Short mmCIF file of C-alpha atoms and ligand atoms in Angstrom, two decimals:
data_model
loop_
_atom_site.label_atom_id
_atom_site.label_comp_id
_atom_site.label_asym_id
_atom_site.label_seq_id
_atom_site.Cartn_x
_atom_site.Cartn_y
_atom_site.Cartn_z
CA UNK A 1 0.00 0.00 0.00
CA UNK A 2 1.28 3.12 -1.16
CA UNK A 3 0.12 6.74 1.31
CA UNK A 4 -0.02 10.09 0.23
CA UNK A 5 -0.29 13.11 2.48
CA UNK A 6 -3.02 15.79 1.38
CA UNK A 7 -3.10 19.53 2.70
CA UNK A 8 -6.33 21.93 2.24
CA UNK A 9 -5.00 25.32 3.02
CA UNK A 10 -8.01 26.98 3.56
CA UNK A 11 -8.93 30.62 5.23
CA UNK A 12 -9.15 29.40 8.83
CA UNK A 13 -7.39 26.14 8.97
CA UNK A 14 -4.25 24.28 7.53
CA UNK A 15 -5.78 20.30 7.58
CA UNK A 16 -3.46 17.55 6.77
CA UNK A 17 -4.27 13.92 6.89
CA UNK A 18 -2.65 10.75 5.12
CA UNK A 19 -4.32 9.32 2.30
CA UNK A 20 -4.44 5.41 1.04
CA UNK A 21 -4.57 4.32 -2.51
CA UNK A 22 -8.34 3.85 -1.60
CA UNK A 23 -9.01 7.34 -0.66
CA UNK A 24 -9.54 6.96 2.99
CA UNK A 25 -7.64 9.15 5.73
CA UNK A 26 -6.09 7.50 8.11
CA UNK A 27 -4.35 10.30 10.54
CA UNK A 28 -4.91 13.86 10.42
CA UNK A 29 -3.16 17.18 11.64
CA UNK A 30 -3.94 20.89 11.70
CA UNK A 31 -2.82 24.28 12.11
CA UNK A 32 -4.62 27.40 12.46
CA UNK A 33 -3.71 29.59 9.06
CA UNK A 34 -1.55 32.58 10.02
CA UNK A 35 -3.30 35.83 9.53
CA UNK A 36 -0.46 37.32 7.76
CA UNK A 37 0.38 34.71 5.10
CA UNK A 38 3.06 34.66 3.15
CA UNK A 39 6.23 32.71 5.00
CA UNK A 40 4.78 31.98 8.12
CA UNK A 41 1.92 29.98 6.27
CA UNK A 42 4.76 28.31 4.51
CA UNK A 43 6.18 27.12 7.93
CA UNK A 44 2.39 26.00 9.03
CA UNK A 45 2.19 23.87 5.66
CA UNK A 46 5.79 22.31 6.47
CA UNK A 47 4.95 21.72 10.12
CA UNK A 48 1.55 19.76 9.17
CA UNK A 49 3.33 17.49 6.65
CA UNK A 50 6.39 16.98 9.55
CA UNK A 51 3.69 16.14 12.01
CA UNK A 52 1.87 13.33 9.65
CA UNK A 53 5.48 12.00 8.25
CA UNK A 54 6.81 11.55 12.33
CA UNK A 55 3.98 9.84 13.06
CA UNK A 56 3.26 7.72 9.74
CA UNK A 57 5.97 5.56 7.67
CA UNK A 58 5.96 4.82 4.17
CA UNK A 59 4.32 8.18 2.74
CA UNK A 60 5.60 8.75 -0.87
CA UNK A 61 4.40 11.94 -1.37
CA UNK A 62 2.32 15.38 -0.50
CA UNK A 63 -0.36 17.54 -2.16
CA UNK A 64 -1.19 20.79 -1.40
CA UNK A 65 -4.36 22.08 -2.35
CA UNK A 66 -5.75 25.86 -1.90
CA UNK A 67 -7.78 28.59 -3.29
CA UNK A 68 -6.44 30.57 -6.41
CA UNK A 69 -4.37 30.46 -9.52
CA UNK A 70 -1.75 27.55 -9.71
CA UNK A 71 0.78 27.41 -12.78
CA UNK A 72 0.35 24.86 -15.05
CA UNK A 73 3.61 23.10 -13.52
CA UNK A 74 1.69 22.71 -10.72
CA UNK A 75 4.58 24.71 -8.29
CA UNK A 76 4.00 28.32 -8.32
CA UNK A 77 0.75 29.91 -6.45
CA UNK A 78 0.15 32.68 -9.39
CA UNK A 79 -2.41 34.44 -7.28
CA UNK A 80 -5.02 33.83 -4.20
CA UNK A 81 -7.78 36.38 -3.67
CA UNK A 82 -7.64 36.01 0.33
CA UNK A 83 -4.32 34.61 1.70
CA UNK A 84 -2.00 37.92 2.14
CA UNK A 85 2.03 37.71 0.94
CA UNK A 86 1.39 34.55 -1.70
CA UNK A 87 1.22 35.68 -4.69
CA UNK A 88 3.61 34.42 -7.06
CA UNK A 89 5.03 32.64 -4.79
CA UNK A 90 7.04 29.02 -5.69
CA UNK A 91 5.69 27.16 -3.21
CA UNK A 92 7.38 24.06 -4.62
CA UNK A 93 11.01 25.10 -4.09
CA UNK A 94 10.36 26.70 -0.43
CA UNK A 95 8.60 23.46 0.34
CA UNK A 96 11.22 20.70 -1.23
CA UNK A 97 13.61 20.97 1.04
CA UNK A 98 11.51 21.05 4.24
CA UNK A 99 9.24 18.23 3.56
CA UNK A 100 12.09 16.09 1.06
CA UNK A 101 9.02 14.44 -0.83
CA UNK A 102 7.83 15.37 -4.19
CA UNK A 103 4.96 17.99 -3.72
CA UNK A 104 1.83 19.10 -5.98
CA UNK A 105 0.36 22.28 -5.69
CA UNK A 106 -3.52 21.99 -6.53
CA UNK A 107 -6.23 24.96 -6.84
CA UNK A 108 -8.52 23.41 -3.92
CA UNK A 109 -11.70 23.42 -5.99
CA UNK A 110 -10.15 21.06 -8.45
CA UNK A 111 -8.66 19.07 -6.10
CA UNK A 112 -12.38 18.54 -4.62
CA UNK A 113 -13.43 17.30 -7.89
CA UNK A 114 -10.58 14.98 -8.60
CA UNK A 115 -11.18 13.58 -5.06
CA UNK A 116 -15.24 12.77 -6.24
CA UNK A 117 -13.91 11.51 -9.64
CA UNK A 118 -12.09 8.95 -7.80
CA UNK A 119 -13.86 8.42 -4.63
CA UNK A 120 -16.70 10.02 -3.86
CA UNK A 121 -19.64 10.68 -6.11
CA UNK A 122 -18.36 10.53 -9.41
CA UNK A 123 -16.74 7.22 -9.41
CA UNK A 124 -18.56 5.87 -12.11
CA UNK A 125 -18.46 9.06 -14.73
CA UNK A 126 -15.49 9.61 -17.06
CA UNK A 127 -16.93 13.35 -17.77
CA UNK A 128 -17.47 15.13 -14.59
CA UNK A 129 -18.27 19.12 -13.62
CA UNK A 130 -18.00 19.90 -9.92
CA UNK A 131 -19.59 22.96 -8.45
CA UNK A 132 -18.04 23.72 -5.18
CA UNK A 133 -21.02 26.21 -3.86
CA UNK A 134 -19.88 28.32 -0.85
CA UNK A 135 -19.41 31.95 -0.62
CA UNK A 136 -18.69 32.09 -3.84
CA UNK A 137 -18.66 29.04 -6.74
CA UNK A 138 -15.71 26.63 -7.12
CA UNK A 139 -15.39 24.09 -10.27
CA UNK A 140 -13.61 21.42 -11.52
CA UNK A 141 -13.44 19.47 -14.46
CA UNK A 142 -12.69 16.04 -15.56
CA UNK A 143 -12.48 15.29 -19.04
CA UNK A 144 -12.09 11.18 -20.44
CA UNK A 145 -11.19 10.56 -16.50
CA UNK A 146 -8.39 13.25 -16.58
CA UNK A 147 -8.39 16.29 -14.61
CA UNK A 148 -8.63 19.35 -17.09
CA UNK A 149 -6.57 22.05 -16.25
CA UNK A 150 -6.29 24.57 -19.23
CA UNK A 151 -3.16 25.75 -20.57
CA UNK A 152 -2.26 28.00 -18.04
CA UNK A 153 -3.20 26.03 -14.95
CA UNK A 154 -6.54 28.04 -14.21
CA UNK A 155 -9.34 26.05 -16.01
CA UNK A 156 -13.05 25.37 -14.77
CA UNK A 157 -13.88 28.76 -13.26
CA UNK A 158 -17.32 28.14 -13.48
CA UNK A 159 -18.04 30.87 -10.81
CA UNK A 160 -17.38 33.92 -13.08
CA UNK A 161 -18.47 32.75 -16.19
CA UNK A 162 -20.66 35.98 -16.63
CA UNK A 163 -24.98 35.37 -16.67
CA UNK A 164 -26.08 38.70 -16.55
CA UNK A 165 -24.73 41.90 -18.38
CA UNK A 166 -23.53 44.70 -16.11
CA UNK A 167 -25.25 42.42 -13.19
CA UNK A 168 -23.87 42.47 -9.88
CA UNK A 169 -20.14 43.59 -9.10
CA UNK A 170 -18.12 40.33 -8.13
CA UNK A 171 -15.09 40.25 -6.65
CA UNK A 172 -13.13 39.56 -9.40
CA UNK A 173 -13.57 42.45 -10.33
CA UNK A 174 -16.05 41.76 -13.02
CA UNK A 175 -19.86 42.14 -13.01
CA UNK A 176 -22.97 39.83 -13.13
CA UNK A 177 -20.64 36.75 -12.52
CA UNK A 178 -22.62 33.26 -12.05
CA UNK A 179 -21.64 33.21 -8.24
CA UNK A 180 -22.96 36.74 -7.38
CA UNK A 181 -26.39 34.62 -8.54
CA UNK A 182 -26.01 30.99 -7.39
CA UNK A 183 -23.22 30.51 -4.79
CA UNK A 184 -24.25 30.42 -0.66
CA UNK A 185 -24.61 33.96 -0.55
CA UNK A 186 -26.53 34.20 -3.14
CA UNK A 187 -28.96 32.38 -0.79
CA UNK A 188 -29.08 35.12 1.49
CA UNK A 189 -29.11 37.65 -0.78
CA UNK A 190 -32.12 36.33 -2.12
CA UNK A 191 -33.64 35.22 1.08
CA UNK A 192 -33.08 38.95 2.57
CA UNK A 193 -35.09 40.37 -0.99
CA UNK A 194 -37.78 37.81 0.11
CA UNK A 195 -37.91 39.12 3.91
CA UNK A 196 -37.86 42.85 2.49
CA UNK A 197 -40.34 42.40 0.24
CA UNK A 198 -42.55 40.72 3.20
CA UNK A 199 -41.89 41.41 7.30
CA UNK A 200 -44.83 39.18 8.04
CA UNK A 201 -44.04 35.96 6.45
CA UNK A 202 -40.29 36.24 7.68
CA UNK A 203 -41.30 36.48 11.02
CA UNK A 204 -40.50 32.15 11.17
CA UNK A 205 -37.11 32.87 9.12
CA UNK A 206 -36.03 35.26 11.29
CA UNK A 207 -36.42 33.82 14.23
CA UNK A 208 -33.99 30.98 14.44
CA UNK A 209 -31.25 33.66 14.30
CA UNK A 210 -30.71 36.73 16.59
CA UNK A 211 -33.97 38.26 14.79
CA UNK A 212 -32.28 40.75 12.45
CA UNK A 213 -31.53 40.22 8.70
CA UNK A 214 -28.18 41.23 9.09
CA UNK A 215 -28.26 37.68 11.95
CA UNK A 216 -29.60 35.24 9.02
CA UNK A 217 -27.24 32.40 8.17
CA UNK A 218 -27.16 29.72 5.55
CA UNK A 219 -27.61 27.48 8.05
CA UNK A 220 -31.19 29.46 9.30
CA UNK A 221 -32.49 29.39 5.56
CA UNK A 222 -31.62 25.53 5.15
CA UNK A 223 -33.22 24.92 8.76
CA UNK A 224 -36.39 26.88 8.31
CA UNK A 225 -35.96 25.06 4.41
CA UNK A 226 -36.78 21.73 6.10
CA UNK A 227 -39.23 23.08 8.32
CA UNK A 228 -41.38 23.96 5.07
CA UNK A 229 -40.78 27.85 6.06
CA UNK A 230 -41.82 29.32 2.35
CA UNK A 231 -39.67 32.19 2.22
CA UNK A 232 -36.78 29.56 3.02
CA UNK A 233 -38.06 27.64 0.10
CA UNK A 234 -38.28 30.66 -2.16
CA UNK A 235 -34.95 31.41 -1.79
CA UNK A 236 -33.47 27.80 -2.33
CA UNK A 237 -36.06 28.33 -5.46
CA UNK A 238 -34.40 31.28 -6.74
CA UNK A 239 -30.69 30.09 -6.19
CA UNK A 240 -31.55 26.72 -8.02
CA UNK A 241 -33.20 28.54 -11.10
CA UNK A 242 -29.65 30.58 -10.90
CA UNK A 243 -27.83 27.19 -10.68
CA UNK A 244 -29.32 25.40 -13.18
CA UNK A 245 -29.79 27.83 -15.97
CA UNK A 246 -25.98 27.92 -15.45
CA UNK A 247 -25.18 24.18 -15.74
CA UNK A 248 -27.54 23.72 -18.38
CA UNK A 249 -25.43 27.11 -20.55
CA UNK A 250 -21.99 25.20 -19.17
CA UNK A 251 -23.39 21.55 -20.23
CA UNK A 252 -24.27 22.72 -24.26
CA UNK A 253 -20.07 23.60 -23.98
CA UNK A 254 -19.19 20.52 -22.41
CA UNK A 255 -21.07 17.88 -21.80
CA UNK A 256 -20.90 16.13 -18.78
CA UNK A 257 -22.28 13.28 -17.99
CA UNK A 258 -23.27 14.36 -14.20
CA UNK A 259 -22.53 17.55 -12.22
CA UNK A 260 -21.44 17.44 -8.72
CA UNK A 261 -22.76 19.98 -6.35
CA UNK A 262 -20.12 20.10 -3.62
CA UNK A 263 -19.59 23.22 -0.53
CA UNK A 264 -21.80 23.93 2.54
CA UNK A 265 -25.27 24.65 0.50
CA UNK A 266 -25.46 21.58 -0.18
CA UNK A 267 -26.28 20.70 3.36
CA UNK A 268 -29.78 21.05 2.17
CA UNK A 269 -29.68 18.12 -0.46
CA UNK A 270 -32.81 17.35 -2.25
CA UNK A 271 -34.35 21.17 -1.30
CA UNK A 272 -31.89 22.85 -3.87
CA UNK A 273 -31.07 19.40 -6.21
CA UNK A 274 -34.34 18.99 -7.18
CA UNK A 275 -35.51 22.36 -8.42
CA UNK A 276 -32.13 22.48 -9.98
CA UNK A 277 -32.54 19.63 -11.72
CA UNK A 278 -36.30 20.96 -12.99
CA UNK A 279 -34.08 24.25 -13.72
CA UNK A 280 -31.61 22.33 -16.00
CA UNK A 281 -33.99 20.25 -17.97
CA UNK A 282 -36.35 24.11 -18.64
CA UNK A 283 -33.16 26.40 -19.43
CA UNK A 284 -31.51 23.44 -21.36
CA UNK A 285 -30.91 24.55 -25.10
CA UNK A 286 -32.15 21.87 -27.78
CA UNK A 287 -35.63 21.51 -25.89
CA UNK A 288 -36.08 17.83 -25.28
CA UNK A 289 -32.81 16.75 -27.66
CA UNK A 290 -29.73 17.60 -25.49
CA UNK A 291 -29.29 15.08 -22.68
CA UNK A 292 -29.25 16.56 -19.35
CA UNK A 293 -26.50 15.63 -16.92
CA UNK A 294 -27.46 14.31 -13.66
CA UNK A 295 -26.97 16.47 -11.07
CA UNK A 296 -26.10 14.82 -7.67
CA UNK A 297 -24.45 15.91 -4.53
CA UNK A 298 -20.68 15.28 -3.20
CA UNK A 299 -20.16 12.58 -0.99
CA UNK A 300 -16.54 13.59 0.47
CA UNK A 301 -17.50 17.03 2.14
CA UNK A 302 -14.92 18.92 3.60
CA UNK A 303 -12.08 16.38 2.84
CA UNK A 304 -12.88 16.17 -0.67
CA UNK A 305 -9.87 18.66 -1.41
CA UNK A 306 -7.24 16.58 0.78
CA UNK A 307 -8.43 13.43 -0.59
CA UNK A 308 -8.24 14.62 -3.90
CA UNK A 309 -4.91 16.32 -3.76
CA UNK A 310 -3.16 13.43 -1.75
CA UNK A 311 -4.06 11.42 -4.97
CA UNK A 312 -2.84 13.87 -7.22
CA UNK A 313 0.44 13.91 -5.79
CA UNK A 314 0.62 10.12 -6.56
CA UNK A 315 -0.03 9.80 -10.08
ZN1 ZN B 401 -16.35 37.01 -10.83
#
């Protein structure tokens, strides 16, 4: 048996575990992520992958997986839009030496869908999207059972492929991107139009929080969601018509044969899959001729990333 150590930088933690050829995790360490970045975070990333190699023998290897740009050699971290003093930073050579195993470098939200390709819910599917749907919109791509990266590293952006003109300001920088429509909060966004629109039916909404709109939480909607609360349902409605008009524009470009919906909304399972799925099959072009991908949720959760990196690093 071969392991593999995965790392999932992510805004609040640094969460290591080792990885079998099977994708399970068999030890795990953490860190919290230093505020300011840069080298220090570098140290955190080296201390997590010390910890796991002291305590576990025979690792081979160690992926690193986090959000932003990645070169196409897999090495250099090109940019990140929230970790400070990383940018352009070759992560591979101030690694190497620390660690003395041959490291990957992985944008996280690919890594997430590599990890479902292989292990979670996509194990059956050669052509695979994955939506990672949290503050904003992750994806990754798998393509004839091959990660698809793009020429310069940075493929499957799904999140700011642009769905309305001069729409919403993202922060990308550019406007009316799909995740300022569709992403987590999106959710609240549209659950705080619903409550504006009517105090009296939010009244049930509202109170599972601290009472105040600014108080409202994913978690609240998808609660009061389950509870049958209908403003709670409207707004899972109006994220999934978002959602799958999306998919069903990305699917006409490529074709995938099921579409992963992956990050913290999807907590609420079957109350936003299902009117995505009606979504889809409505917004799909080629009325009743273009198959629809099935769209299903992740099965890995939050280790999806470190699962999928850990086996990255292998191959
Ligand atoms: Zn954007």
């Amino acid at each position: 048996m071969s392991y593999s150590i995965g790392i999932d930088v992510g805004g609040t933690k640094v969460l290591g575990g080792v990885v079998d050829e099977s994708g399970n995790v068999l030890a795990h360490a953490r860190r919290d992520t230093p505020r300011q970045g840069g080298a220090e975070l570098t140290r955190a990333i080296a201390d997590v992958a010390l910890e796991l190699l002291r305590e576990f023998a025979g690792v081979e290897s160690v992926g690193i997986s986090a959000a932003g740009f990645v070169s196409s050699d897999r090495k250099t971290i090109l940019a990140t839009p929230n970790i400070a003093g990383w940018n352009g930073v070759n992560l591979d050579a101030e690694l190497s030496s620390l660690i003395g195993l041959p490291l990957v470098i992985e944008n996280d939200a690919n890594a997430a869908a590599w990890g479902e390709a292989r292990f979670g819910a996509g194990v059956d599917e050669d052509h695979i999207m994955m939506l990672t749907i949290g503050t904003g919109i992750g994806g990754g791509l798998v393509v004839h059972g091959e990660l698809y990266r793009g020429a310069f590293g940075i493929a499957a952006e799904f999140g700011h492929v642009r769905v309305v003109p001069e729409g919403l300001l993202c922060g990308c920088g550019a406007r009316g991107c799909f995740e300022q429509y569709a992403s987590g909060n999106a959710l609240l966004r549209h659950a705080r139009e619903a409550i504006s629109a009517s105090a009296e039916l939010a009244r049930n909404l509202l109170s599972l929080g601290d009472g105040t709109v600014a108080g409202l939480t994913g978690q609240h909607i998808t609660e009061a969601a389950r509870r049958g609360d209908a403003v709670a349902l409207a707004a899972f409605n109006t994220t999934a018509q978002w959602l799958g008009a999306g998919i069903a524009s990305l699917s006409v470009v490529l074709d995938p044969a099921c579409v992963i919906i992956g990050g913290g909304v999807v907590d609420a399972g079957e109350i936003l899959l299902e009117p995505t799925r009606v979504a889809v099959e409505r917004y799909m072009p080629f009325a009743g001729k273009h198959p629809s991908p099935r769209i299903i949720a992740a099965r890995l959760g939050n280790e999806a990333g470190l699962v999928g990196v850990a086996d990255l690093a292998r191959i």
